[in-house]
């Protein structure tokens, strides 16, 4: 159990180290833990610009973090593949590091197939670098890893799905109707190159927890979203969908008749889950992380909600071929996490998320009259 210090001044000697601090979850983690009174050390070299072009760049987010958090935030533009550079950061803060939130990653199926070496070096090698530096310099710090539901590969597509008017769905008597649990096998399925690199990092985080008795958790996220997303076509489903509707862009919709289902969890709810683990850490834990039955949508349903919010019709280019390894239906079960942390509650649903994305971006995404 982590005991909070009695005064802000004492708490200020304690550091939250966040990789990928300019991304959606990284930037929200920086704000959240700064709000708890920790000094935040961010590591981000804006690789999203390399992955996805200007749409994906996190430069704007990093500028905003520095402005909003001031002296509570210190930035290091280090590549997590750079072992020497990363070690210098960890050496500098050492035992003052109270928690590590590892959200830096290459996050796209499609992009990974273009540069498999880069994808694996970032996702698997980079995670190992962060883990080993945590072990050497801050072994008592809880290690929170942003994994993905893609570690299950395409196994969810073997479920007995029913086609409804606007979505695919599981029968109500199916054991995973309320959400897929962590005992779904990750073996003998098609993962995509991205999914395979994330499996490697996920298993390594578990292994450091078991082998070195570190406090580690893999959060296997579904659709993690919110207004801080640098929305790009290859990554950022709800934010990019809303951006397309607001800007009048054409949205390329890949396969499954637009009825594929995703559960979506707002970055605020992600960070309250991370905080719960930080305060009462466990070793080598795996948690599915998503909106569950409270917050999920198909593409068809999301376009309808976006139209209701914006008053605009979506421009859609339907592509018959689904993306390789894409999930036809995925809803997360949060039962294990809720059993371990019963005080945690989800607060956002899909309409709330889309409205917040709209309101946060209306000045820059809606064309001027």
XYZ file of C-alpha atoms in Angstrom:
369
model
C 0.000 0.000 0.000
C 1.428 3.358 -1.041
C 0.987 5.946 1.682
C 0.672 9.503 0.469
C 3.058 11.915 2.213
C 1.434 14.420 4.542
C 2.531 17.536 2.640
C 2.971 18.556 -0.959
C 6.532 19.636 -0.213
C 7.556 16.128 0.888
C 5.751 14.569 -2.087
C 7.757 16.746 -4.471
C 10.867 14.597 -4.055
C 8.943 11.781 -5.732
C 8.861 11.289 -9.484
C 6.410 9.736 -11.937
C 8.350 8.706 -15.039
C 6.167 8.593 -18.155
C 7.306 7.281 -21.541
C 5.379 8.506 -24.556
C 4.418 11.575 -22.546
C 3.105 13.454 -25.576
C 0.619 10.739 -26.555
C -2.951 10.297 -25.404
C -2.302 8.142 -22.346
C 1.165 9.545 -21.655
C -0.022 13.161 -21.562
C -3.036 12.244 -19.424
C -0.711 10.307 -17.095
C 1.561 13.339 -16.776
C -1.368 15.578 -15.853
C -2.945 13.038 -13.540
C 0.144 12.246 -11.503
C 1.188 15.901 -11.421
C -2.271 16.537 -10.005
C -1.474 14.076 -7.216
C 1.585 16.162 -6.394
C 4.340 14.163 -8.063
C 7.040 15.684 -10.226
C 6.667 14.254 -13.711
C 9.562 13.241 -15.942
C 8.427 12.744 -19.525
C 10.242 10.797 -22.236
C 9.035 11.385 -25.812
C 10.839 12.041 -29.096
C 7.681 12.475 -31.219
C 8.041 9.203 -33.111
C 4.327 9.527 -33.918
C 5.298 12.170 -36.492
C 7.542 9.563 -38.156
C 4.807 6.911 -37.955
C 1.788 8.960 -39.064
C 2.926 12.322 -40.419
C 1.785 15.709 -39.166
C -1.669 14.449 -38.124
C -0.021 12.107 -35.638
C 2.616 14.482 -34.259
C 2.602 15.004 -30.495
C 4.512 18.305 -30.635
C 1.382 20.317 -29.792
C 0.660 18.072 -26.808
C 4.204 18.372 -25.461
C 4.078 22.160 -25.776
C 0.805 22.228 -23.885
C 2.143 19.940 -21.169
C 5.141 22.175 -20.579
C 2.931 25.271 -20.439
C 0.275 23.767 -18.178
C 2.489 21.889 -15.722
C 5.425 24.284 -15.574
C 8.175 23.237 -13.185
C 6.259 20.059 -12.278
C 7.146 18.638 -15.700
C 10.638 17.884 -17.034
C 11.012 16.647 -20.592
C 13.618 14.365 -22.164
C 13.469 13.877 -25.951
C 14.983 10.401 -25.704
C 14.199 7.448 -27.970
C 13.371 4.382 -25.855
C 15.573 2.344 -28.221
C 18.552 4.413 -27.032
C 19.799 2.366 -24.077
C 22.522 4.787 -23.056
C 20.279 7.841 -23.289
C 17.524 6.099 -21.355
C 19.929 4.973 -18.650
C 21.107 8.543 -18.110
C 17.533 9.608 -17.365
C 16.974 6.744 -14.919
C 20.318 7.329 -13.220
C 19.476 10.995 -12.736
C 16.272 10.277 -10.770
C 17.036 6.811 -9.369
C 15.186 5.895 -6.194
C 13.096 9.073 -6.401
C 11.100 7.342 -9.150
C 7.862 6.266 -7.465
C 6.089 4.892 -10.548
C 6.844 4.172 -14.210
C 4.029 4.516 -16.763
C 5.202 3.004 -20.042
C 2.974 4.211 -22.868
C 5.545 4.758 -25.645
C 4.903 2.412 -28.574
C 4.376 1.952 -32.283
C 0.582 1.432 -32.174
C -0.576 0.558 -35.708
C -1.261 -2.799 -37.420
C -0.767 -1.401 -40.892
C 2.361 0.620 -40.151
C 4.111 -2.321 -38.478
C 3.976 -4.353 -41.684
C 5.882 -1.586 -43.496
C 8.810 -1.558 -41.052
C 8.840 -4.742 -38.938
C 12.310 -4.071 -37.522
C 11.329 -0.598 -36.320
C 8.054 -1.873 -34.878
C 9.730 -4.668 -32.929
C 12.664 -2.544 -31.803
C 10.283 0.095 -30.396
C 7.616 -2.158 -28.900
C 9.635 -5.132 -27.673
C 13.200 -3.812 -27.406
C 12.106 -0.429 -26.085
C 9.960 -2.030 -23.395
C 12.848 -4.246 -22.314
C 15.064 -1.162 -22.079
C 12.572 0.631 -19.829
C 12.025 -2.473 -17.710
C 15.712 -3.166 -17.175
C 16.426 0.433 -16.239
C 13.564 0.320 -13.771
C 15.011 -2.876 -12.255
C 18.493 -1.373 -11.975
C 17.591 2.086 -10.717
C 14.059 2.039 -9.225
C 13.136 -1.578 -8.568
C 10.461 -0.711 -5.997
C 8.534 1.521 -8.409
C 5.297 0.006 -9.746
C 5.633 -0.542 -13.514
C 2.463 0.149 -15.517
C 2.603 -1.111 -19.100
C 0.184 -0.066 -21.827
C -0.355 -3.361 -23.610
C -3.189 -4.048 -26.069
C -6.053 -6.437 -26.714
C -4.230 -7.304 -29.964
C -2.162 -9.766 -27.913
C -5.167 -12.091 -28.352
C -4.668 -11.924 -32.114
C -7.720 -12.692 -34.206
C -9.017 -15.299 -31.750
C -12.014 -13.078 -30.839
C -13.141 -13.505 -34.457
C -13.763 -17.209 -33.793
C -16.587 -16.336 -31.394
C -20.131 -17.280 -32.494
C -21.195 -13.780 -33.521
C -24.690 -12.811 -34.617
C -25.237 -10.105 -37.241
C -27.724 -7.445 -36.129
C -28.907 -4.305 -37.924
C -26.065 -2.041 -36.783
C -23.511 -4.395 -35.188
C -22.231 -7.876 -34.600
C -23.049 -9.298 -31.188
C -22.525 -12.332 -28.975
C -25.472 -14.412 -27.751
C -26.478 -13.272 -24.269
C -25.853 -16.754 -22.832
C -22.224 -16.811 -24.028
C -19.637 -16.750 -21.226
C -17.949 -13.693 -22.730
C -21.113 -11.705 -23.465
C -20.205 -9.298 -20.657
C -16.669 -9.019 -22.000
C -13.615 -11.071 -22.923
C -11.569 -12.144 -19.908
C -7.827 -12.553 -19.498
C -7.988 -16.346 -19.887
C -8.586 -16.073 -23.644
C -5.614 -17.793 -25.301
C -2.984 -15.695 -27.054
C -1.654 -18.743 -28.946
C -2.405 -20.138 -32.412
C -3.935 -16.969 -33.805
C -3.056 -14.279 -36.353
C -1.728 -11.275 -34.468
C -0.345 -8.921 -37.136
C 3.287 -7.829 -36.865
C 2.230 -5.150 -34.374
C 0.340 -7.670 -32.256
C 3.348 -9.974 -32.128
C 5.695 -7.209 -30.946
C 3.181 -6.258 -28.262
C 2.918 -9.902 -27.150
C 6.691 -9.893 -26.656
C 6.572 -6.751 -24.530
C 3.514 -7.959 -22.578
C 5.164 -11.281 -21.667
C 8.445 -9.566 -20.738
C 6.631 -7.214 -18.344
C 4.984 -10.224 -16.708
C 8.341 -12.007 -16.507
C 10.072 -9.107 -14.769
C 7.253 -9.176 -12.252
C 7.642 -12.890 -11.565
C 11.406 -13.369 -11.995
C 12.562 -10.190 -10.243
C 9.524 -9.787 -7.946
C 8.761 -6.362 -9.386
C 5.341 -4.736 -9.160
C 4.244 -4.892 -12.780
C 0.917 -4.701 -14.580
C 0.023 -5.186 -18.243
C -3.128 -3.265 -19.122
C -4.469 -4.834 -22.329
C -6.330 -1.868 -23.715
C -9.219 -1.834 -26.121
C -10.007 1.560 -27.654
C -8.319 4.085 -25.357
C -9.531 7.513 -26.346
C -10.160 11.118 -25.434
C -9.676 14.680 -26.672
C -5.886 14.539 -26.212
C -5.565 11.993 -29.043
C -3.444 13.083 -32.014
C -6.015 11.606 -34.381
C -4.583 9.887 -37.460
C -6.090 7.379 -39.895
C -3.893 4.488 -38.792
C -4.450 5.045 -35.067
C -7.176 6.717 -33.025
C -10.570 5.259 -33.995
C -13.088 7.561 -32.293
C -10.983 10.723 -32.412
C -10.197 10.200 -36.089
C -13.803 9.344 -36.916
C -14.993 12.570 -35.274
C -12.226 14.539 -36.986
C -13.313 13.238 -40.384
C -16.938 14.163 -39.764
C -16.032 17.633 -38.482
C -13.536 18.415 -41.267
C -15.511 16.790 -44.069
C -12.744 14.250 -44.723
C -13.529 10.896 -46.293
C -13.307 8.073 -43.745
C -12.007 4.782 -45.149
C -14.073 2.034 -43.529
C -12.457 -1.391 -43.767
C -14.691 -4.456 -43.884
C -17.335 -6.135 -41.724
C -20.044 -3.820 -43.162
C -19.136 -1.187 -40.584
C -20.669 -3.423 -37.898
C -17.441 -4.305 -36.080
C -17.721 -3.539 -32.364
C -15.156 -1.824 -30.120
C -15.386 -0.931 -26.472
C -14.017 2.509 -25.688
C -12.565 3.836 -22.452
C -11.826 7.512 -21.815
C -8.279 8.426 -20.807
C -9.603 9.759 -17.478
C -10.925 6.303 -16.573
C -7.658 4.729 -17.730
C -5.679 6.968 -15.396
C -7.882 6.344 -12.371
C -7.242 2.628 -12.986
C -3.502 3.288 -13.155
C -3.675 5.289 -9.929
C -5.487 2.443 -8.189
C -2.684 0.051 -9.156
C -0.025 2.584 -8.142
C -1.501 2.907 -4.663
C -1.862 -0.855 -4.124
C 0.521 -2.553 -6.573
C 0.691 -6.283 -7.230
C 3.252 -8.403 -9.026
C 2.978 -9.679 -12.624
C -0.656 -8.739 -13.144
C -2.593 -8.781 -16.412
C -5.776 -6.736 -16.784
C -8.056 -6.211 -19.749
C -8.872 -2.506 -19.977
C -11.835 -1.118 -21.851
C -15.307 0.322 -21.708
C -16.968 -3.087 -21.429
C -20.722 -3.245 -21.681
C -20.961 0.318 -20.362
C -19.178 1.904 -23.329
C -18.979 0.198 -26.730
C -20.010 0.946 -30.294
C -19.918 -0.213 -33.882
C -18.709 2.096 -36.637
C -22.276 2.522 -37.901
C -23.440 3.526 -34.425
C -20.480 5.868 -33.914
C -21.216 7.691 -37.197
C -24.824 8.139 -36.068
C -23.746 9.612 -32.723
C -21.262 11.905 -34.486
C -24.022 13.132 -36.809
C -26.272 13.875 -33.823
C -23.499 15.882 -32.163
C -22.191 17.773 -35.212
C -25.184 17.945 -37.528
C -22.880 16.687 -40.281
C -23.094 13.565 -42.412
C -19.978 11.413 -42.632
C -18.227 10.866 -45.946
C -17.454 7.155 -46.046
C -15.435 5.102 -48.491
C -16.237 1.478 -47.774
C -13.435 -1.031 -48.475
C -14.666 -4.623 -48.552
C -11.400 -6.143 -47.317
C -10.998 -5.957 -43.535
C -7.592 -5.064 -42.136
C -5.415 -8.097 -41.367
C -5.928 -9.266 -37.785
C -8.673 -6.725 -37.103
C -11.268 -7.645 -34.502
C -14.838 -8.141 -35.665
C -16.149 -7.830 -32.095
C -14.239 -6.943 -28.969
C -15.647 -5.964 -25.582
C -13.362 -6.088 -22.539
C -14.236 -7.647 -19.226
C -12.994 -5.492 -16.345
C -14.084 -8.110 -13.788
C -10.569 -9.055 -12.659
C -9.491 -5.446 -12.201
C -12.745 -4.560 -10.415
C -12.263 -7.541 -8.092
C -8.761 -6.321 -7.190
C -9.766 -2.631 -7.039
C -13.468 -2.480 -6.155
C -13.467 1.299 -5.628
C -12.653 1.946 -9.307
C -15.618 2.902 -11.501
C -15.942 3.752 -15.179
C -17.498 7.176 -15.747
C -17.620 7.813 -19.531
C -19.627 6.154 -22.305
C -19.254 6.542 -26.080
C -21.653 9.512 -26.558
C -19.907 11.397 -23.739
C -16.496 10.634 -25.244
C -17.473 11.775 -28.745
C -19.077 14.958 -27.457
C -15.968 15.841 -25.473
C -13.749 15.211 -28.504
C -16.049 17.493 -30.524
C -16.079 20.297 -27.975
C -12.307 20.170 -27.485
C -11.601 20.435 -31.225
C -14.451 22.476 -32.679
C -12.244 25.554 -33.153
C -9.616 23.706 -35.209
C -11.533 20.929 -36.976
C -14.724 22.668 -38.116
C -14.077 24.606 -41.360
C -14.554 28.358 -41.044
C -17.643 29.703 -42.806
